[in-house]
Short mmCIF file of C-alpha atoms in Angstrom, two decimals:
data_model
loop_
_atom_site.label_atom_id
_atom_site.label_comp_id
_atom_site.label_asym_id
_atom_site.label_seq_id
_atom_site.Cartn_x
_atom_site.Cartn_y
_atom_site.Cartn_z
CA MET A 1 1.12 24.97 -21.86
CA SER A 2 2.65 28.33 -21.67
CA VAL A 3 1.68 29.09 -18.29
CA ALA A 4 4.12 29.09 -15.69
CA SER A 5 4.36 25.73 -13.81
CA ASN A 6 3.26 27.45 -10.26
CA GLN A 7 0.24 28.34 -11.87
CA TRP A 8 -0.86 24.57 -12.98
CA HIS A 9 -3.91 23.10 -11.78
CA VAL A 10 -1.94 19.88 -10.31
CA GLY A 11 -4.03 16.93 -9.73
CA LEU A 12 -2.83 14.16 -6.99
CA VAL A 13 -4.31 10.60 -8.16
CA GLY A 14 -3.75 8.83 -4.28
CA TYR A 15 -4.18 10.57 -1.20
CA GLY A 16 -2.10 9.01 1.26
CA GLU A 17 0.91 9.84 3.32
CA VAL A 18 2.86 10.80 -0.35
CA GLY A 19 -0.24 12.45 -1.76
CA ARG A 20 -0.96 14.34 1.48
CA ILE A 21 2.58 15.64 1.86
CA LEU A 22 2.72 16.95 -1.65
CA ALA A 23 -0.27 18.45 -1.54
CA GLU A 24 1.06 20.22 1.20
CA ASP A 25 3.95 21.31 0.06
CA LEU A 26 2.56 22.44 -3.16
CA ARG A 27 -0.09 24.49 -1.15
CA LYS A 28 2.10 26.45 0.38
CA GLN A 29 3.21 27.80 -2.87
CA ASP A 30 -0.74 28.69 -3.45
CA VAL A 31 -0.56 26.05 -6.14
CA LYS A 32 -3.91 24.98 -7.12
CA VAL A 33 -4.12 21.28 -6.07
CA SER A 34 -7.31 18.67 -6.52
CA ALA A 35 -7.03 15.06 -5.27
CA TYR A 36 -8.82 11.88 -5.64
CA ASP A 37 -8.29 8.57 -3.94
CA ILE A 38 -10.84 5.36 -4.30
CA LYS A 39 -10.81 5.50 -0.18
CA LEU A 40 -12.91 8.52 -0.56
CA GLY A 41 -15.86 6.34 -1.10
CA GLY A 42 -15.61 4.29 1.75
CA GLU A 43 -15.36 4.19 5.62
CA GLN A 44 -11.61 5.84 5.66
CA ALA A 45 -12.56 9.14 4.05
CA GLY A 46 -13.25 11.27 6.90
CA PRO A 47 -9.38 11.47 7.42
CA LEU A 48 -8.92 12.35 4.08
CA ARG A 49 -11.40 15.11 3.97
CA ASP A 50 -10.74 16.76 6.97
CA HIS A 51 -6.57 17.11 5.45
CA ALA A 52 -8.43 18.46 2.22
CA GLY A 53 -10.51 21.07 4.30
CA ALA A 54 -7.47 22.37 6.47
CA PHE A 55 -5.09 22.66 3.12
CA GLY A 56 -7.57 23.55 0.96
CA VAL A 57 -7.32 20.75 -1.47
CA ALA A 58 -10.58 20.43 -3.87
CA LEU A 59 -11.38 16.84 -3.97
CA ALA A 60 -12.43 15.13 -7.40
CA SER A 61 -15.09 12.93 -7.82
CA SER A 62 -13.47 10.48 -9.86
CA HIS A 63 -10.38 10.18 -11.93
CA ALA A 64 -12.01 11.39 -14.91
CA ASP A 65 -13.21 14.34 -12.81
CA LEU A 66 -9.47 14.76 -11.67
CA ALA A 67 -8.03 14.47 -15.24
CA ALA A 68 -10.26 16.80 -16.75
CA LYS A 69 -8.99 19.60 -14.63
CA ALA A 70 -5.46 19.23 -14.20
CA ASP A 71 -2.56 20.90 -16.11
CA LEU A 72 -0.37 18.19 -13.87
CA ILE A 73 -1.67 14.85 -12.95
CA VAL A 74 0.73 13.08 -10.24
CA SER A 75 -0.19 9.50 -9.73
CA ALA A 76 1.18 8.19 -6.53
CA VAL A 77 -0.71 5.07 -5.73
CA THR A 78 0.15 1.80 -4.83
CA ALA A 79 2.44 -0.31 -7.64
CA SER A 80 -0.36 -2.48 -8.73
CA GLN A 81 -2.39 0.45 -9.58
CA ALA A 82 -0.16 2.16 -11.98
CA VAL A 83 -1.44 0.95 -14.99
CA PRO A 84 -5.25 0.77 -13.94
CA VAL A 85 -4.63 4.81 -13.18
CA ALA A 86 -3.33 5.62 -16.20
CA SER A 87 -6.23 4.05 -18.20
CA ALA A 88 -8.91 5.68 -15.73
CA CYS A 89 -7.42 8.98 -16.28
CA ALA A 90 -6.38 8.43 -20.06
CA PRO A 91 -10.05 9.18 -21.43
CA ALA A 92 -10.21 12.73 -19.83
CA VAL A 93 -6.91 14.16 -20.03
CA LYS A 94 -6.22 17.33 -21.44
CA LYS A 95 -4.79 17.84 -24.38
CA GLY A 96 -0.53 18.54 -23.60
CA ALA A 97 -1.05 17.81 -19.73
CA TRP A 98 1.58 16.37 -18.06
CA PHE A 99 1.15 13.07 -16.23
CA LEU A 100 3.95 12.04 -13.50
CA ASP A 101 3.97 8.51 -12.69
CA PHE A 102 5.51 8.57 -8.77
CA ASN A 103 4.48 4.67 -8.58
CA SER A 104 7.22 1.83 -7.80
CA ALA A 105 6.11 0.01 -10.72
CA SER A 106 8.45 -2.04 -13.27
CA PRO A 107 9.93 -0.87 -16.49
CA GLY A 108 7.36 -2.66 -18.25
CA ALA A 109 4.59 -1.33 -16.46
CA LYS A 110 5.92 2.29 -17.05
CA ARG A 111 5.75 1.77 -20.86
CA ARG A 112 2.09 0.34 -20.50
CA ALA A 113 1.09 3.59 -19.08
CA ALA A 114 2.98 5.83 -21.08
CA ASP A 115 1.21 3.98 -24.26
CA LEU A 116 -2.14 4.95 -22.53
CA ILE A 117 -1.58 8.50 -21.55
CA ASP A 118 0.39 9.78 -24.67
CA GLY A 119 -2.05 7.98 -26.95
CA ALA A 120 -4.96 10.36 -25.34
CA GLY A 121 -2.64 13.28 -26.08
CA GLY A 122 -0.93 13.78 -22.70
CA ARG A 123 2.60 13.67 -21.89
CA TYR A 124 3.97 10.86 -19.85
CA VAL A 125 6.86 11.19 -17.71
CA GLU A 126 7.84 8.46 -15.55
CA GLY A 127 9.15 9.14 -12.28
CA ALA A 128 11.39 7.14 -9.84
CA VAL A 129 11.33 8.18 -6.00
CA MET A 130 14.72 7.21 -4.76
CA THR A 131 14.38 7.20 -1.05
CA SER A 132 11.58 7.95 1.77
CA VAL A 133 9.55 10.59 1.38
CA PRO A 134 8.99 11.89 4.50
CA PRO A 135 12.20 13.25 5.64
CA TYR A 136 12.37 15.13 2.16
CA ARG A 137 8.82 15.65 1.29
CA ILE A 138 8.54 17.47 -1.97
CA LYS A 139 12.72 17.64 -1.95
CA VAL A 140 12.73 13.89 -2.36
CA PRO A 141 15.61 12.85 -4.89
CA LEU A 142 13.21 12.14 -8.19
CA LEU A 143 14.89 10.38 -11.45
CA LEU A 144 12.75 11.40 -14.50
CA GLY A 145 12.56 9.16 -18.01
CA GLY A 146 10.70 9.34 -21.15
CA GLY A 147 11.03 11.63 -24.22
CA SER A 148 9.41 14.62 -22.34
CA ALA A 149 11.74 14.35 -19.43
CA ARG A 150 13.86 16.85 -20.22
CA ASP A 151 11.16 19.66 -20.83
CA PHE A 152 9.29 18.63 -17.75
CA ALA A 153 12.35 18.29 -15.35
CA PRO A 154 13.03 22.41 -15.22
CA LEU A 155 9.24 22.74 -14.56
CA LEU A 156 9.25 20.57 -11.67
CA VAL A 157 11.85 21.87 -10.30
CA GLU A 158 10.00 25.34 -10.19
CA LEU A 159 7.21 23.90 -8.01
CA GLY A 160 10.05 22.77 -5.60
CA PHE A 161 10.64 19.23 -6.68
CA ASP A 162 14.26 17.86 -6.49
CA ALA A 163 13.97 16.01 -10.20
CA LYS A 164 16.88 15.21 -12.53
CA VAL A 165 16.58 13.70 -15.78
CA ALA A 166 17.77 9.81 -16.12
CA SER A 167 17.29 8.70 -19.71
CA GLU A 168 14.79 9.97 -22.35
CA GLN A 169 14.41 6.12 -22.56
CA LEU A 170 11.20 4.61 -20.84
CA GLY A 171 12.03 2.19 -17.90
CA VAL A 172 15.44 3.59 -17.30
CA ALA A 173 14.45 5.42 -14.33
CA SER A 174 12.51 2.77 -13.01
CA ALA A 175 15.03 0.35 -13.44
CA VAL A 176 17.42 1.99 -10.87
CA LYS A 177 14.57 2.31 -8.45
CA MET A 178 13.55 -1.55 -8.80
CA CYS A 179 17.21 -2.33 -8.93
CA ARG A 180 17.60 -0.58 -5.56
CA SER A 181 14.51 -1.75 -3.87
CA VAL A 182 15.69 -5.32 -4.35
CA MET A 183 18.50 -4.33 -1.57
CA ILE A 184 16.58 -1.92 0.90
CA LYS A 185 13.31 -3.69 0.75
CA GLY A 186 14.97 -6.46 0.79
CA LEU A 187 17.22 -5.58 4.03
CA GLU A 188 14.08 -4.35 5.49
CA ALA A 189 12.52 -8.00 5.33
CA MET A 190 16.20 -9.42 6.33
CA VAL A 191 16.56 -7.60 9.51
CA ILE A 192 12.82 -8.33 10.56
CA GLU A 193 13.68 -12.11 10.31
CA SER A 194 17.10 -12.01 11.59
CA PHE A 195 16.13 -9.87 14.77
CA THR A 196 13.09 -11.29 15.87
CA THR A 197 14.46 -14.75 15.18
CA ALA A 198 17.42 -13.54 17.15
CA ARG A 199 15.50 -12.50 20.15
CA ALA A 200 13.58 -15.65 20.28
CA TYR A 201 17.04 -17.53 20.80
CA GLY A 202 17.96 -14.84 23.47
CA VAL A 203 21.20 -14.28 21.22
CA GLU A 204 20.02 -10.43 19.57
CA ASP A 205 23.10 -8.62 21.68
CA ALA A 206 25.65 -11.06 20.11
CA VAL A 207 23.98 -10.83 16.60
CA LEU A 208 24.08 -7.17 17.32
CA ALA A 209 27.67 -6.56 18.23
CA SER A 210 28.87 -8.95 15.24
CA LEU A 211 26.92 -7.21 12.91
CA ALA A 212 28.69 -4.11 13.94
CA GLU A 213 31.99 -4.96 13.86
CA THR A 214 31.27 -6.20 10.04
CA PHE A 215 29.30 -3.09 9.05
CA PRO A 216 30.40 -0.03 11.66
CA GLY A 217 29.17 2.59 9.65
CA ILE A 218 25.40 1.49 10.91
CA ASN A 219 23.56 1.81 14.14
CA TRP A 220 21.75 -1.59 14.06
CA GLU A 221 19.66 -0.84 17.16
CA LYS A 222 18.20 2.77 15.56
CA GLN A 223 18.34 1.00 11.94
CA GLY A 224 16.09 -1.83 12.98
CA ALA A 225 13.94 0.32 14.61
CA TYR A 226 13.32 2.42 11.65
CA PHE A 227 12.99 -0.75 9.50
CA PHE A 228 10.50 -2.08 11.68
CA GLN A 229 8.74 0.75 11.99
CA ARG A 230 8.13 1.64 8.09
CA VAL A 231 7.41 -2.30 7.61
CA ILE A 232 4.54 -2.48 10.04
CA GLU A 233 3.49 1.00 9.03
CA HIS A 234 3.91 0.49 4.95
CA GLY A 235 4.37 -3.10 4.60
CA ARG A 236 0.98 -2.98 2.24
CA ARG A 237 1.98 -1.14 -0.25
CA ARG A 238 5.98 -1.98 -0.13
CA SER A 239 5.07 -5.83 -0.47
CA GLU A 240 3.11 -4.25 -3.40
CA GLU A 241 6.29 -2.73 -4.90
CA VAL A 242 8.27 -5.66 -4.40
CA ARG A 243 6.21 -7.59 -6.47
CA GLU A 244 6.51 -5.10 -9.32
CA VAL A 245 10.48 -5.57 -8.41
CA ALA A 246 9.98 -9.07 -8.87
CA GLU A 247 8.57 -8.56 -12.41
CA THR A 248 11.15 -6.38 -13.26
CA VAL A 249 13.68 -9.18 -12.60
CA ARG A 250 11.79 -11.72 -14.68
CA GLU A 251 11.54 -8.84 -17.21
CA ILE A 252 15.51 -9.82 -17.77
CA GLY A 253 14.90 -13.79 -17.56
CA LEU A 254 16.03 -14.17 -13.70
CA THR A 255 14.05 -16.00 -11.68
CA PRO A 256 13.30 -13.19 -8.67
CA TRP A 257 13.82 -15.53 -5.41
CA SER A 258 14.83 -12.63 -3.19
CA ALA A 259 12.57 -10.19 -4.07
CA GLN A 260 9.77 -12.66 -3.87
CA GLY A 261 10.48 -13.43 -0.59
CA THR A 262 10.60 -10.14 0.23
CA ALA A 263 7.40 -9.41 -0.87
CA GLU A 264 6.22 -12.38 1.03
CA ARG A 265 7.58 -11.10 4.31
CA GLN A 266 6.72 -7.61 3.99
CA ALA A 267 2.63 -8.77 2.77
CA TRP A 268 2.99 -10.95 6.29
CA VAL A 269 4.30 -7.89 8.42
CA ALA A 270 1.26 -5.99 6.90
CA ASP A 271 -1.27 -8.67 7.55
CA LEU A 272 -0.56 -8.83 11.01
CA ALA A 273 -0.57 -4.44 11.49
CA ASP A 274 -4.29 -4.97 9.78
CA GLU A 275 -5.13 -7.81 12.57
CA GLY A 276 -3.92 -4.86 15.31
CA LEU A 277 -0.93 -6.95 16.45
CA PHE A 278 0.78 -3.61 16.89
CA GLY A 279 -1.84 -1.80 18.33
CA PRO A 280 -4.60 0.41 16.66
CA LYS A 281 -3.99 2.16 13.24
CA GLY A 282 -4.01 5.89 13.39
CA THR A 283 -2.90 6.44 16.80
CA ARG A 284 0.28 8.15 17.27
CA GLU A 285 2.17 5.40 18.99
CA PHE A 286 1.38 2.95 16.15
CA ALA A 287 4.72 2.22 14.38
CA LYS A 288 6.42 4.42 16.52
CA SER A 289 8.36 2.39 19.14
CA PRO A 290 12.18 3.45 19.52
CA ASP A 291 12.88 -0.02 20.43
CA TRP A 292 12.46 -2.98 17.72
CA ARG A 293 12.38 -5.63 20.58
CA THR A 294 8.92 -4.11 21.42
CA GLU A 295 7.66 -5.51 18.04
CA ALA A 296 9.35 -8.37 17.97
CA ASP A 297 7.89 -9.66 21.01
CA ARG A 298 4.54 -8.80 19.87
CA ILE A 299 5.45 -11.20 16.52
CA LEU A 300 7.05 -13.88 18.84
CA GLY A 301 3.47 -13.91 21.41
CA MET A 302 1.46 -14.18 18.21
CA ILE A 303 3.67 -17.32 17.16
CA LYS A 304 3.60 -18.76 21.06
CA SER A 305 -0.06 -18.29 20.88
CA LYS A 306 -0.82 -20.36 18.09
CA GLU A 307 1.32 -23.27 18.80
#
């Protein structure tokens, strides 16, 4: 395509937190944006339609409807849907259109998705998002991979992304992301488990003091609250990502004991959030407590009620 990237029609598959942030930042540049999300067909469609209306985002009726119009497709869904989304978009993808896989999927999953898009005449590029999106928005550090990554990177930068090429070999960028997530998502799960248990025994102050002595560069009170907030709000997506992390570990022949446990803890917190333990979802107070003890006490109260 000879058209400048800011003249592209960008199609977002997935209109959750990440998709809406990208839509807002692209629309500020008057970039034409369409979006599709499976939630548009259910009871959660209202807020998505309201957001689209407020920011001038056109809503597509299906993956194929979106793919047929887009010069760039950005897939930003849950990890388990990375390959199914590529499969759903491939039959309708425009020849030469770019497909940016924003998902936290294993290198093997990225290669399978690439085969589908490239085989249909599109140009697949894997993307590895290297930190939480909200603080950085469209400028979130992004590693690119694949044979078309070097051609694609400057075009993406023109759209406002902070994109760098990791490798022309598919899977390398995702491997960096997945190995990082063993640590980051694992630390989230460990903090929730450690702090909640410490709270139950009444030793949280001693534990925090010990952690501060060992790791003086971390504000454990603030970091603990942030980890609780993020897992409560996004534990479902995180658990799916860490299952892809576990698959990444398996792909080299190593048993992913740590990643498996992390996925279970993240999913467990997500289940409690779905049950309303942390308050009604969608409210301003949900997953926003500045004190992790508030959420830990809710968990402990739930445990005691089942004894």
